[in-house]
C-alpha cells in the first residue's frame, strides 16, 4: 500500500479551524499562507496586528516550534503585546523569539560577534554617549584649526547616521544639507573614520553598529548564516514600511531569498524618512522576492465610511503607492469638517469650544486628540487650554536613561562590564573636582598601561577619590546580586550627586530611587544595561508634572507620535500650506508624498469625528499679520466628502472651562 503525506501547508486541524473564526476572508488568506515569502498590505485600521498574531498562532498550531519563529518589531512593547495575545490563542511550550531589530541584533552579536572581532562584553553607546565621543575626537582634530567653522557634535552624529542608513556619500550629504561646511569636508571624513576606529578599539557599538555589524556578520560568515537559517524557520516583520536599507538587508540575510518570510505594513503610513526609513523597501518587496505572495487588508474596523472616503481620496493623490480602497461595515457617520478660522486666536477658541461640547455630550477628554505637524504649533493652544483649566497630556519628553544623573550611574555599571569603555571613564573621572577633559585624558592614558591603581601618578588633589572610584568599579565587576551592587553604587554616588546637582538634587532623588527599583527586577548587570540602552523607560521626575488631573486628560500630539493610536474625535490644527505640507517639501515630489502620507495618518486616527482647522490669517514676526492658504491636500479633496464651516468673526462669549 502506498502512503501519501498531506502537505503541512494545507492540512487543517480543529485548532487551526478555530483560529480562523472571526477573521475576514482577506485576513484568513494571509494567516493561512503556506511557505515562501509573503507580504501583507494592511490599510489603516484593518486589523494588521490581529492578523499577525493569528499568523503566529496558526504556525504554532501547525506544529512549528515557537522558538523557531522570529517576530521583529520596532518597539519592545509591540512585541510583548503581540506575544501575549498569541499565548491567549495557543499553548506554547517554548517562547516565540521576538523583539526589536536592535535587541535581536544585540543578542546575535554577543553570541557570534567574536567572528568579526567584537567580544561578548561590548558596550552599547546610546545617542548622547556617541555624540560625546564624537565631540572628544572633534576637539582633538580642531586643535590645529582653532578658527575653523566646523559642525557641532549633534550635527556630526546626524550626518554620520544618515550617511550610513541611507547609503548616501558624505560629500553628497554635506553639499546638499550643510553647504557651509564643504570647505571642511576632508576633516569631517577624517573624523568619521576616527570615530569608527575608536569604537572598534574599545569594543563600543552605537545603535547603527548593531544593525550594520550583524548584517556584515551574517553575510560574511557562512557558519553563522547557516546557524540562523536553521534557528529561525519562520520570520515575521511588523511595520516593514518603516525599515531602512540595512534593516531590509538584515531581514533578507536571515531569511534567505526563498525563506519563510512574511512582512506586514502600509506604504501609506511610511512617515519616518527623517530617521532613515525608506518606504521603497515595502514597494519593492515583490521585486526583491519574486516568489512573494501578496495579500491586501482593506476592511477597516476603526473609522466611519465618511472618514475613510477622505482617507482614500488623500492617498489617491500619491504618485507611488499600492492601490487599495478602505471600506467599513460601520454607519457612514457625519462628514469630516473643514473649518476656516479668522486667525490663530479663533482657531484656539474653536478647538477649546469643540472639546467642551464633546465632553458635555459624553466623550471623555482622553478620547479626543488635537494633532499638529510640529510640537511648536500647539504653544498658543496650550495657553488657551490652561486658561480654561482643561487638563492635557502632550506626547513626548525625555527618556529616563537620558537624564544626566542616571547616565552617571550607568557609566559606573558599564565599566564593570567593559573596562575599555573610555566614554564612561571620561564621564566618571570628570565628576571629581579638579579633573577636566585634559586631566581625564592623562589618567586614561595611564589606565591603558597600568591596572594597579596604586601605581598611577595622580595629583594629591584628587588621588584618593580617583582610587576610590577605581576600587568601586572593580567591586562592581564581582559576582554578586545586582541589587547589592546598585546599593553600593548609589551609596558611593550620593555625595557626588548632591554636589553635582546642588540646585535641584531633591527633585532628582526620586529618579535614583526608581533606578534602584527597576534594577531589582533584572538578574545581572549586562541584562539591565541592555534594557536601558535598547528599551529606555519613558519618564523622569525632573519633567513630571506635580499634579494629576481628576480625569484622564486630553491628548495633544504631533502626527508622528500619534501613529498606531486612535481616538473618538481628532482635531487636526494648522492645516496650512507651509505647515502640512512643510515648506521644505514643496520642491521635492518624494518629500511631498511623505507629507501626504503624514496627513493620511492624521485622518485615519479618528473613529467618529474629524475636524480639519486652519487660520485664514497668521502672525509672523517679520511681516506681522499675513494671509495664509489652506493645505493643498484639503484643497484637492472632492467637495462632497467634507462640509465647510466658517466661524463667526464677532466677539463671541468665550468658553467657560471645566470648573465654572
Short mmCIF file of N, CA, C and O in Angstrom, two decimals, residues 87-204:
data_model
loop_
_atom_site.label_atom_id
_atom_site.label_comp_id
_atom_site.label_asym_id
_atom_site.label_seq_id
_atom_site.Cartn_x
_atom_site.Cartn_y
_atom_site.Cartn_z
N UNK A 87 -0.27 33.92 23.13
CA UNK A 87 -0.39 32.97 24.24
C UNK A 87 -1.84 32.73 24.64
O UNK A 87 -2.19 31.68 25.18
N UNK A 88 -2.72 33.71 24.38
CA UNK A 88 -4.13 33.53 24.68
C UNK A 88 -4.84 32.66 23.65
O UNK A 88 -5.92 32.13 23.91
N UNK A 89 -4.22 32.51 22.48
CA UNK A 89 -4.83 31.72 21.40
C UNK A 89 -4.34 30.28 21.38
O UNK A 89 -5.11 29.37 21.06
N UNK A 90 -3.06 30.08 21.68
CA UNK A 90 -2.49 28.73 21.63
C UNK A 90 -1.55 28.52 22.80
O UNK A 90 -0.97 29.48 23.32
N UNK A 91 -1.40 27.27 23.19
CA UNK A 91 -0.43 26.92 24.23
C UNK A 91 0.95 26.82 23.61
O UNK A 91 1.13 26.14 22.60
N UNK A 92 1.91 27.52 24.21
CA UNK A 92 3.28 27.50 23.66
C UNK A 92 4.24 26.92 24.69
O UNK A 92 4.51 27.53 25.72
N UNK A 93 4.78 25.71 24.42
CA UNK A 93 5.73 25.11 25.37
C UNK A 93 7.03 25.89 25.47
O UNK A 93 7.71 25.84 26.48
N UNK A 94 7.37 26.60 24.39
CA UNK A 94 8.57 27.45 24.40
C UNK A 94 8.15 28.85 23.96
O UNK A 94 7.19 29.01 23.22
N UNK A 95 8.89 29.88 24.38
CA UNK A 95 8.52 31.23 23.93
C UNK A 95 8.88 31.47 22.47
O UNK A 95 9.85 30.94 21.96
N UNK A 96 8.08 32.29 21.82
CA UNK A 96 8.41 32.75 20.47
C UNK A 96 9.58 33.72 20.57
O UNK A 96 9.67 34.51 21.51
N UNK A 97 10.51 33.66 19.63
CA UNK A 97 11.63 34.60 19.61
C UNK A 97 11.12 35.92 19.04
O UNK A 97 10.73 35.98 17.88
N UNK A 98 11.06 36.94 19.86
CA UNK A 98 10.52 38.21 19.38
C UNK A 98 11.22 39.38 20.03
O UNK A 98 11.70 39.30 21.16
N UNK A 99 11.26 40.51 19.32
CA UNK A 99 11.87 41.72 19.86
C UNK A 99 12.12 42.73 18.77
O UNK A 99 11.75 42.54 17.62
N UNK A 100 12.76 43.82 19.16
CA UNK A 100 13.10 44.85 18.19
C UNK A 100 14.29 44.42 17.33
O UNK A 100 15.02 43.49 17.68
N UNK A 101 14.48 45.12 16.23
CA UNK A 101 15.65 44.87 15.39
C UNK A 101 16.93 45.01 16.21
O UNK A 101 17.83 44.16 16.13
N UNK A 102 17.03 46.10 16.97
CA UNK A 102 18.27 46.35 17.71
C UNK A 102 18.51 45.32 18.80
O UNK A 102 19.64 44.87 19.00
N UNK A 103 17.45 44.93 19.52
CA UNK A 103 17.61 43.93 20.57
C UNK A 103 18.01 42.58 19.99
O UNK A 103 18.86 41.87 20.53
N UNK A 104 17.41 42.20 18.87
CA UNK A 104 17.74 40.93 18.22
C UNK A 104 19.18 40.94 17.72
O UNK A 104 19.93 39.97 17.91
N UNK A 105 19.58 42.05 17.11
CA UNK A 105 20.97 42.17 16.64
C UNK A 105 21.95 42.13 17.80
O UNK A 105 23.04 41.54 17.69
N UNK A 106 21.58 42.75 18.91
CA UNK A 106 22.45 42.74 20.08
C UNK A 106 22.71 41.30 20.54
O UNK A 106 23.86 40.93 20.83
N UNK A 107 21.67 40.48 20.60
CA UNK A 107 21.83 39.09 21.03
C UNK A 107 22.68 38.29 20.05
O UNK A 107 23.54 37.49 20.45
N UNK A 108 22.46 38.51 18.75
CA UNK A 108 23.24 37.78 17.74
C UNK A 108 24.71 38.17 17.82
O UNK A 108 25.62 37.32 17.77
N UNK A 109 24.98 39.47 18.00
CA UNK A 109 26.37 39.94 18.07
C UNK A 109 27.07 39.41 19.31
O UNK A 109 28.25 39.05 19.25
N UNK A 110 26.37 39.38 20.42
CA UNK A 110 27.02 38.88 21.65
C UNK A 110 27.32 37.39 21.54
O UNK A 110 28.28 36.90 22.13
N UNK A 111 26.52 36.68 20.76
CA UNK A 111 26.76 35.24 20.59
C UNK A 111 27.83 34.95 19.54
O UNK A 111 28.69 34.08 19.74
N UNK A 112 27.80 35.67 18.43
CA UNK A 112 28.68 35.34 17.29
C UNK A 112 29.67 36.44 16.92
O UNK A 112 30.47 36.24 15.99
N UNK A 113 29.61 37.59 17.59
CA UNK A 113 30.43 38.74 17.18
C UNK A 113 31.92 38.50 17.21
O UNK A 113 32.67 39.20 16.53
N UNK A 114 32.37 37.52 17.97
CA UNK A 114 33.80 37.22 18.00
C UNK A 114 34.36 36.90 16.63
O UNK A 114 35.55 37.13 16.36
N UNK A 115 33.50 36.40 15.75
CA UNK A 115 33.95 36.07 14.39
C UNK A 115 34.40 37.30 13.60
O UNK A 115 35.15 37.18 12.63
N UNK A 116 33.92 38.48 14.00
CA UNK A 116 34.34 39.71 13.31
C UNK A 116 35.03 40.68 14.28
O UNK A 116 35.12 41.87 14.02
N UNK A 117 35.51 40.13 15.41
CA UNK A 117 36.34 40.93 16.31
C UNK A 117 35.62 41.68 17.40
O UNK A 117 36.21 42.54 18.05
N UNK A 118 34.34 41.36 17.65
CA UNK A 118 33.61 42.02 18.74
C UNK A 118 33.41 41.05 19.90
O UNK A 118 32.78 40.01 19.73
N UNK A 119 33.92 41.39 21.11
CA UNK A 119 33.77 40.50 22.26
C UNK A 119 32.35 40.53 22.80
O UNK A 119 31.61 41.51 22.57
N UNK A 120 31.93 39.50 23.53
CA UNK A 120 30.56 39.46 24.07
C UNK A 120 30.24 40.62 25.00
O UNK A 120 29.08 41.00 25.14
N UNK A 121 31.26 41.19 25.64
CA UNK A 121 31.02 42.26 26.60
C UNK A 121 31.07 43.66 26.03
O UNK A 121 31.28 44.62 26.79
N UNK A 122 30.89 43.81 24.73
CA UNK A 122 30.97 45.15 24.15
C UNK A 122 29.91 46.07 24.76
O UNK A 122 28.87 45.62 25.24
N UNK A 123 30.19 47.37 24.73
CA UNK A 123 29.28 48.37 25.31
C UNK A 123 28.46 49.03 24.21
O UNK A 123 29.00 49.38 23.16
N UNK A 124 27.16 49.19 24.48
CA UNK A 124 26.29 49.91 23.53
C UNK A 124 26.32 51.40 23.86
O UNK A 124 26.06 51.80 25.00
N UNK A 125 26.66 52.20 22.87
CA UNK A 125 26.62 53.66 23.02
C UNK A 125 25.24 54.17 22.61
O UNK A 125 24.82 53.97 21.47
N UNK A 126 24.54 54.81 23.54
CA UNK A 126 23.30 55.45 23.11
C UNK A 126 23.65 56.78 22.46
O UNK A 126 24.82 57.15 22.34
N UNK A 127 22.65 57.52 22.02
CA UNK A 127 22.91 58.72 21.23
C UNK A 127 23.75 59.77 21.97
O UNK A 127 24.73 60.27 21.40
N UNK A 128 23.42 60.11 23.23
CA UNK A 128 24.26 61.10 23.92
C UNK A 128 25.71 60.63 24.09
O UNK A 128 26.64 61.42 23.96
N UNK A 129 25.91 59.34 24.39
CA UNK A 129 27.27 58.80 24.52
C UNK A 129 28.03 58.94 23.20
O UNK A 129 29.19 59.34 23.18
N UNK A 130 27.36 58.56 22.12
CA UNK A 130 28.01 58.63 20.81
C UNK A 130 28.38 60.07 20.47
O UNK A 130 29.49 60.34 19.97
N UNK A 131 27.48 60.99 20.76
CA UNK A 131 27.78 62.40 20.49
C UNK A 131 28.95 62.90 21.33
O UNK A 131 29.80 63.65 20.84
N UNK A 132 29.02 62.47 22.59
CA UNK A 132 30.13 62.88 23.45
C UNK A 132 31.47 62.36 22.92
O UNK A 132 32.48 63.07 22.95
N UNK A 133 31.46 61.13 22.43
CA UNK A 133 32.70 60.56 21.91
C UNK A 133 33.13 61.28 20.63
O UNK A 133 34.31 61.57 20.41
N UNK A 134 32.15 61.60 19.79
CA UNK A 134 32.44 62.37 18.58
C UNK A 134 33.02 63.73 18.96
O UNK A 134 33.96 64.22 18.31
N UNK A 135 32.51 64.32 20.03
CA UNK A 135 32.98 65.64 20.45
C UNK A 135 34.43 65.59 20.93
O UNK A 135 35.21 66.53 20.69
N UNK A 136 34.82 64.51 21.60
CA UNK A 136 36.20 64.37 22.05
C UNK A 136 37.14 64.31 20.84
O UNK A 136 38.18 64.97 20.78
N UNK A 137 36.75 63.50 19.84
CA UNK A 137 37.57 63.39 18.63
C UNK A 137 37.58 64.72 17.89
O UNK A 137 38.63 65.16 17.38
N UNK A 138 36.44 65.38 17.84
CA UNK A 138 36.32 66.68 17.18
C UNK A 138 37.28 67.69 17.80
O UNK A 138 37.99 68.41 17.09
N UNK A 139 37.32 67.75 19.14
CA UNK A 139 38.19 68.71 19.83
C UNK A 139 39.65 68.45 19.50
O UNK A 139 40.43 69.38 19.30
N UNK A 140 40.01 67.16 19.44
CA UNK A 140 41.40 66.83 19.10
C UNK A 140 41.77 67.24 17.69
O UNK A 140 42.88 67.78 17.46
N UNK A 141 40.87 67.03 16.74
CA UNK A 141 41.15 67.38 15.35
C UNK A 141 41.27 68.88 15.15
O UNK A 141 42.05 69.36 14.32
N UNK A 142 40.48 69.64 15.91
CA UNK A 142 40.42 71.09 15.69
C UNK A 142 41.50 71.86 16.44
O UNK A 142 41.57 73.09 16.33
N UNK A 143 42.34 71.15 17.20
CA UNK A 143 43.42 71.85 17.92
C UNK A 143 44.32 72.63 16.97
O UNK A 143 44.80 73.72 17.30
N UNK A 144 44.53 72.06 15.79
CA UNK A 144 45.40 72.71 14.82
C UNK A 144 44.64 73.65 13.88
O UNK A 144 45.24 74.26 12.99
N UNK A 145 43.30 73.71 14.07
CA UNK A 145 42.48 74.58 13.22
C UNK A 145 41.52 75.37 14.11
O UNK A 145 40.30 75.23 14.01
N UNK A 146 42.04 76.20 15.01
CA UNK A 146 41.20 76.83 16.04
C UNK A 146 40.12 77.76 15.51
O UNK A 146 39.11 77.97 16.16
N UNK A 147 40.28 78.33 14.32
CA UNK A 147 39.31 79.29 13.80
C UNK A 147 38.43 78.69 12.71
O UNK A 147 37.69 79.40 12.03
N UNK A 148 38.51 77.38 12.55
CA UNK A 148 37.73 76.72 11.50
C UNK A 148 36.26 76.61 11.89
O UNK A 148 35.93 76.21 13.01
N UNK A 149 35.39 76.98 10.97
CA UNK A 149 33.95 76.81 11.18
C UNK A 149 33.63 75.34 10.94
O UNK A 149 33.83 74.83 9.84
N UNK A 150 33.13 74.66 11.97
CA UNK A 150 33.01 73.21 11.91
C UNK A 150 31.72 72.79 12.58
O UNK A 150 31.29 73.39 13.57
N UNK A 151 31.03 71.74 12.08
CA UNK A 151 29.76 71.31 12.69
C UNK A 151 29.91 70.83 14.12
O UNK A 151 30.95 70.27 14.50
N UNK A 152 28.86 71.04 14.92
CA UNK A 152 28.83 70.59 16.32
C UNK A 152 28.61 69.07 16.36
O UNK A 152 28.27 68.44 15.37
N UNK A 153 28.74 68.51 17.58
CA UNK A 153 28.67 67.06 17.74
C UNK A 153 27.33 66.48 17.31
O UNK A 153 27.29 65.41 16.70
N UNK A 154 26.21 67.17 17.62
CA UNK A 154 24.89 66.65 17.26
C UNK A 154 24.72 66.61 15.75
O UNK A 154 24.17 65.64 15.19
N UNK A 155 25.20 67.65 15.06
CA UNK A 155 25.13 67.69 13.60
C UNK A 155 25.97 66.58 13.00
O UNK A 155 25.55 65.90 12.05
N UNK A 156 27.17 66.37 13.54
CA UNK A 156 28.05 65.32 13.03
C UNK A 156 27.42 63.94 13.24
O UNK A 156 27.47 63.09 12.34
N UNK A 157 26.83 63.74 14.41
CA UNK A 157 26.18 62.45 14.67
C UNK A 157 25.08 62.18 13.66
O UNK A 157 24.98 61.09 13.09
N UNK A 158 24.21 63.18 13.43
CA UNK A 158 23.12 63.02 12.46
C UNK A 158 23.67 62.79 11.05
O UNK A 158 23.13 61.97 10.29
N UNK A 159 24.73 63.50 10.72
CA UNK A 159 25.35 63.37 9.41
C UNK A 159 25.88 61.96 9.19
O UNK A 159 25.63 61.32 8.16
N UNK A 160 26.59 61.43 10.19
CA UNK A 160 27.17 60.09 10.07
C UNK A 160 26.08 59.02 10.01
O UNK A 160 26.17 58.05 9.25
N UNK A 161 25.03 59.20 10.84
CA UNK A 161 23.95 58.21 10.86
C UNK A 161 23.20 58.21 9.54
O UNK A 161 22.87 57.14 9.00
N UNK A 162 22.92 59.40 9.01
CA UNK A 162 22.23 59.49 7.72
C UNK A 162 23.08 58.88 6.61
O UNK A 162 22.57 58.16 5.74
N UNK A 163 24.36 59.15 6.65
CA UNK A 163 25.31 58.59 5.66
C UNK A 163 25.23 57.06 5.65
O UNK A 163 25.13 56.43 4.59
N UNK A 164 25.20 56.46 6.81
CA UNK A 164 25.20 55.00 6.89
C UNK A 164 23.83 54.41 6.56
O UNK A 164 23.74 53.41 5.85
N UNK A 165 22.78 55.02 7.09
CA UNK A 165 21.45 54.42 6.95
C UNK A 165 20.81 54.63 5.59
O UNK A 165 19.92 53.88 5.20
N UNK A 166 21.24 55.67 4.87
CA UNK A 166 20.66 55.92 3.55
C UNK A 166 21.61 55.60 2.41
O UNK A 166 21.27 55.78 1.24
N UNK A 167 22.84 55.14 2.75
CA UNK A 167 23.85 54.83 1.73
C UNK A 167 24.21 56.06 0.89
O UNK A 167 24.60 55.93 -0.27
N UNK A 168 24.06 57.24 1.46
CA UNK A 168 24.40 58.47 0.75
C UNK A 168 25.83 58.88 1.10
O UNK A 168 26.15 58.99 2.29
N UNK A 169 26.70 59.12 0.12
CA UNK A 169 28.09 59.51 0.41
C UNK A 169 28.15 60.78 1.25
O UNK A 169 27.31 61.68 1.11
N UNK A 170 29.16 60.86 2.12
CA UNK A 170 29.30 62.02 2.99
C UNK A 170 29.43 63.32 2.21
O UNK A 170 28.84 64.34 2.58
N UNK A 171 30.21 63.30 1.13
CA UNK A 171 30.40 64.54 0.38
C UNK A 171 29.07 65.03 -0.22
O UNK A 171 28.79 66.24 -0.25
N UNK A 172 28.24 64.10 -0.64
CA UNK A 172 26.93 64.48 -1.19
C UNK A 172 26.02 65.05 -0.10
O UNK A 172 25.32 66.05 -0.32
N UNK A 173 26.03 64.43 1.08
CA UNK A 173 25.20 64.91 2.19
C UNK A 173 25.63 66.31 2.63
O UNK A 173 24.79 67.19 2.86
N UNK A 174 26.94 66.50 2.77
CA UNK A 174 27.43 67.80 3.22
C UNK A 174 27.08 68.88 2.19
O UNK A 174 26.61 69.96 2.55
N UNK A 175 27.28 68.57 0.92
CA UNK A 175 26.97 69.55 -0.13
C UNK A 175 25.49 69.89 -0.16
O UNK A 175 25.11 71.05 -0.36
N UNK A 176 24.64 68.89 0.08
CA UNK A 176 23.19 69.10 -0.01
C UNK A 176 22.62 69.77 1.23
O UNK A 176 21.82 70.71 1.13
N UNK A 177 23.02 69.28 2.43
CA UNK A 177 22.37 69.73 3.66
C UNK A 177 23.19 70.75 4.45
O UNK A 177 22.62 71.52 5.22
N UNK A 178 24.50 70.74 4.29
CA UNK A 178 25.35 71.66 5.05
C UNK A 178 26.41 72.29 4.14
O UNK A 178 27.62 72.11 4.35
N UNK A 179 25.99 73.03 3.12
CA UNK A 179 26.96 73.58 2.17
C UNK A 179 27.99 74.49 2.82
O UNK A 179 29.11 74.64 2.29
N UNK A 180 27.66 75.10 3.97
CA UNK A 180 28.61 75.98 4.64
C UNK A 180 29.83 75.22 5.17
O UNK A 180 30.86 75.83 5.47
N UNK A 181 29.72 73.86 5.27
CA UNK A 181 30.82 73.07 5.79
C UNK A 181 31.61 72.33 4.70
O UNK A 181 32.48 71.52 5.01
N UNK A 182 31.30 72.61 3.44
CA UNK A 182 32.03 71.95 2.34
C UNK A 182 33.54 72.17 2.44
O UNK A 182 34.32 71.24 2.20
N UNK A 183 34.01 73.37 2.82
CA UNK A 183 35.47 73.57 2.93
C UNK A 183 36.14 72.65 3.96
O UNK A 183 37.36 72.43 3.89
N UNK A 184 35.38 72.12 4.92
CA UNK A 184 35.96 71.25 5.94
C UNK A 184 35.63 69.77 5.70
O UNK A 184 35.76 68.95 6.61
N UNK A 185 35.19 69.43 4.49
CA UNK A 185 34.76 68.06 4.19
C UNK A 185 35.85 67.04 4.52
O UNK A 185 35.57 65.97 5.08
N UNK A 186 37.08 67.36 4.20
CA UNK A 186 38.17 66.41 4.45
C UNK A 186 38.30 66.10 5.94
O UNK A 186 38.50 64.95 6.35
N UNK A 187 38.13 67.14 6.78
CA UNK A 187 38.19 66.93 8.23
C UNK A 187 36.99 66.11 8.72
O UNK A 187 37.12 65.27 9.61
N UNK A 188 35.82 66.35 8.14
CA UNK A 188 34.62 65.60 8.52
C UNK A 188 34.80 64.12 8.21
O UNK A 188 34.47 63.26 9.03
N UNK A 189 35.33 63.82 7.04
CA UNK A 189 35.57 62.42 6.65
C UNK A 189 36.58 61.79 7.60
O UNK A 189 36.42 60.64 8.03
N UNK A 190 37.64 62.55 7.94
CA UNK A 190 38.67 62.03 8.86
C UNK A 190 38.05 61.75 10.23
O UNK A 190 38.34 60.71 10.86
N UNK A 191 37.18 62.64 10.70
CA UNK A 191 36.54 62.44 11.99
C UNK A 191 35.67 61.19 11.98
O UNK A 191 35.68 60.39 12.93
N UNK A 192 34.92 60.98 10.89
CA UNK A 192 34.09 59.78 10.78
C UNK A 192 34.95 58.52 10.84
O UNK A 192 34.62 57.55 11.55
N UNK A 193 36.06 58.52 10.13
CA UNK A 193 36.95 57.36 10.13
C UNK A 193 37.53 57.12 11.52
O UNK A 193 37.60 55.97 11.99
N UNK A 194 37.94 58.20 12.20
CA UNK A 194 38.49 58.06 13.55
C UNK A 194 37.43 57.55 14.53
O UNK A 194 37.74 56.76 15.44
N UNK A 195 36.19 57.98 14.35
CA UNK A 195 35.09 57.52 15.21
C UNK A 195 34.87 56.03 15.03
O UNK A 195 34.73 55.28 16.02
N UNK A 196 34.87 55.57 13.78
CA UNK A 196 34.70 54.14 13.52
C UNK A 196 35.85 53.33 14.12
O UNK A 196 35.64 52.27 14.72
N UNK A 197 37.07 53.83 13.99
CA UNK A 197 38.25 53.13 14.52
C UNK A 197 38.21 53.07 16.04
O UNK A 197 38.51 52.03 16.65
N UNK A 198 37.83 54.18 16.67
CA UNK A 198 37.76 54.24 18.12
C UNK A 198 36.79 53.20 18.68
O UNK A 198 37.07 52.52 19.67
N UNK A 199 35.62 53.05 18.03
CA UNK A 199 34.63 52.09 18.52
C UNK A 199 35.17 50.66 18.46
O UNK A 199 34.99 49.88 19.40
N UNK A 200 35.85 50.34 17.39
CA UNK A 200 36.45 49.00 17.27
C UNK A 200 37.50 48.78 18.37
O UNK A 200 37.54 47.73 19.00
N UNK A 201 38.33 49.79 18.56
CA UNK A 201 39.45 49.66 19.51
C UNK A 201 38.97 49.40 20.92
O UNK A 201 39.56 48.60 21.67
N UNK A 202 37.88 50.07 21.31
CA UNK A 202 37.44 49.99 22.70
C UNK A 202 36.16 49.15 22.87
O UNK A 202 35.49 49.25 23.90
N UNK A 203 35.83 48.34 21.89
CA UNK A 203 34.67 47.44 21.97
C UNK A 203 33.39 48.20 22.28
O UNK A 203 32.66 47.89 23.23
N UNK A 204 33.12 49.20 21.46
CA UNK A 204 31.91 50.02 21.58
C UNK A 204 31.07 49.86 20.32
O UNK A 204 31.60 49.66 19.24
#
